[in-house]
Amino acid sequence: MRRRWSDRTALWTVIFVVAYGTNVPTPLLLVYRESLGLSPTALTGAFGVYAAGLVPALLLAGPASDRWGRRPVVIPFVMLSALTSVLFLGAASATAVLFAGRFLQGAVSGVVFSIGTAWLAELVHDPARSARLTTVALGGGWALGPLTAGLLAQWAPAPTVLPFVVHVTLMLVALALLPTIPETLGRGHRRVGGPLLDLGVPPAARWPFALVVFPVAVAVFTFPSVAVTVLPLQLIPAMPGIAVAVTGLVSGLTLGTGVLAQPLARRLGAALAGPVGIAVGALGLGLSLVADGLGNWPLLAPVSVLLGVAYGLCLAAGLTMTAMIATPTARGALTGTFYACAYLGFGAPLLLSLTGGSGGFRGSLAGLAAVAAVVAAALFTPPARRLVAPAM
């Protein structure tokens, strides 16, 4: 038991530290906006290009790890996480470096988070518990990364350097832990043959995945990505001298609340936690419109809490349902597919920017809130809940 706990702790720490690094640039986007002269569309594009690197990595890494094992695929990308933070040291003076860094962060996340989730599940042997541990590792890293970076960038020297130095230091600890984590997918359980691109959805679960898991997955990162990019951009005029710090606080509060929402997700159960999460997200988006209309940035605190609860419930529900319907030889593939669907939400800020036009984000935010409310209502219906009930 002592050995198994040590293995879990080491892998949990690696996932946490990589997650920490992926959101370090988030509050710094406002700094890059000034130094590089980025438009709102370019700024949200720099945030969203993360998904362009992430989705292909997710779809390819899961099947690759099902074929060759977890360790050989994960270790190089954990190392790349540290190297990408070093690359970001030049992002303040070159837009291409900023976009390249975000793209590489996406690729790192796609590999480490999907395979790390499957790897941890195989160490824990309890789908619901492994989903909670993964959510805490990811949410904790995603929360502390931008929170620390925002505070350092606002009031410490070298705002575009020091936050990444902190992450590289943490990565040294993660890299030291990697050799202690055993391979969990023995050769006898590895997938032999078949395509490298495999979504891993069992035939009997295709409709439940498409109609229930997919919308819950897309909602996972739609809500926090809007919270940490669109809302601060809307309220910059109301936050002179503190915009970067507030963005970091919004990021930390949103993603940290997602971690704290785990007991609620467990109590509700996955079939109910998903639609409840989407409904809470719709409420948070509605309140954000009030904050924007009043120019009242302190209202971002309750907005962040609501969007954080939404993110946490959707992530826990989606991971639990994914773990329950996955087959042993395609667990990595299906986990990767779930995350690929989830990270489509990172494109939400860019979509809101493009559809909002010169009028800002207000109309597109209202539209997104309405869509979320409709989806939540559909998933609350008994037929939708019955689709996933057998898997639970």
Short mmCIF file of N, CA and C in Angstrom, two decimals, residues 62 66 198-202 209 321-323 325-327 330-339:
data_model
loop_
_atom_site.label_atom_id
_atom_site.label_comp_id
_atom_site.label_asym_id
_atom_site.label_seq_id
_atom_site.Cartn_x
_atom_site.Cartn_y
_atom_site.Cartn_z
N GLY A 62 -3.26 9.06 -26.90
CA GLY A 62 -3.98 8.01 -26.19
C GLY A 62 -3.81 6.65 -26.85
N ASP A 66 -1.78 3.26 -25.51
CA ASP A 66 -2.43 1.96 -25.40
C ASP A 66 -1.61 0.89 -26.13
N ASP A 198 -7.54 6.45 -32.99
CA ASP A 198 -8.65 5.64 -32.51
C ASP A 198 -9.36 6.42 -31.40
N LEU A 199 -10.64 6.73 -31.61
CA LEU A 199 -11.38 7.50 -30.61
C LEU A 199 -11.67 6.70 -29.36
N GLY A 200 -11.64 5.39 -29.45
CA GLY A 200 -11.80 4.54 -28.27
C GLY A 200 -13.21 4.46 -27.73
N VAL A 201 -14.21 4.91 -28.49
CA VAL A 201 -15.59 4.87 -27.99
C VAL A 201 -16.17 3.48 -28.27
N PRO A 202 -16.55 2.72 -27.23
CA PRO A 202 -17.14 1.40 -27.46
C PRO A 202 -18.42 1.51 -28.28
N PHE A 209 -22.16 8.71 -25.47
CA PHE A 209 -21.01 9.61 -25.56
C PHE A 209 -21.37 10.84 -26.38
N MET A 321 -17.80 9.40 -16.27
CA MET A 321 -18.53 8.67 -17.31
C MET A 321 -17.57 8.05 -18.31
N THR A 322 -16.50 8.77 -18.65
CA THR A 322 -15.52 8.23 -19.59
C THR A 322 -14.83 7.00 -19.04
N ALA A 323 -14.43 7.06 -17.77
CA ALA A 323 -13.76 5.91 -17.15
C ALA A 323 -14.68 4.70 -17.08
N ILE A 325 -17.23 3.86 -19.13
CA ILE A 325 -17.60 3.23 -20.41
C ILE A 325 -16.39 2.74 -21.19
N ALA A 326 -15.15 3.10 -20.75
CA ALA A 326 -13.95 2.72 -21.49
C ALA A 326 -13.66 1.23 -21.35
N THR A 327 -13.13 0.64 -22.41
CA THR A 327 -12.62 -0.73 -22.34
C THR A 327 -11.15 -0.68 -21.97
N ALA A 330 -8.57 0.39 -24.59
CA ALA A 330 -8.77 1.68 -25.26
C ALA A 330 -9.01 2.79 -24.26
N ARG A 331 -8.57 2.60 -23.01
CA ARG A 331 -8.80 3.62 -21.99
C ARG A 331 -8.06 4.92 -22.34
N GLY A 332 -6.80 4.79 -22.77
CA GLY A 332 -6.05 5.98 -23.15
C GLY A 332 -6.69 6.71 -24.32
N ALA A 333 -7.15 5.95 -25.31
CA ALA A 333 -7.77 6.57 -26.48
C ALA A 333 -9.04 7.32 -26.11
N LEU A 334 -9.90 6.69 -25.31
CA LEU A 334 -11.17 7.34 -24.96
C LEU A 334 -10.94 8.54 -24.04
N THR A 335 -9.97 8.43 -23.14
CA THR A 335 -9.64 9.58 -22.29
C THR A 335 -9.15 10.74 -23.14
N GLY A 336 -8.31 10.43 -24.13
CA GLY A 336 -7.85 11.47 -25.04
C GLY A 336 -8.98 12.10 -25.82
N THR A 337 -9.93 11.28 -26.25
CA THR A 337 -11.08 11.80 -26.98
C THR A 337 -11.91 12.73 -26.10
N PHE A 338 -12.10 12.34 -24.84
CA PHE A 338 -12.84 13.21 -23.92
C PHE A 338 -12.15 14.56 -23.79
N TYR A 339 -10.84 14.56 -23.56
CA TYR A 339 -10.13 15.82 -23.40
C TYR A 339 -10.13 16.63 -24.69
#
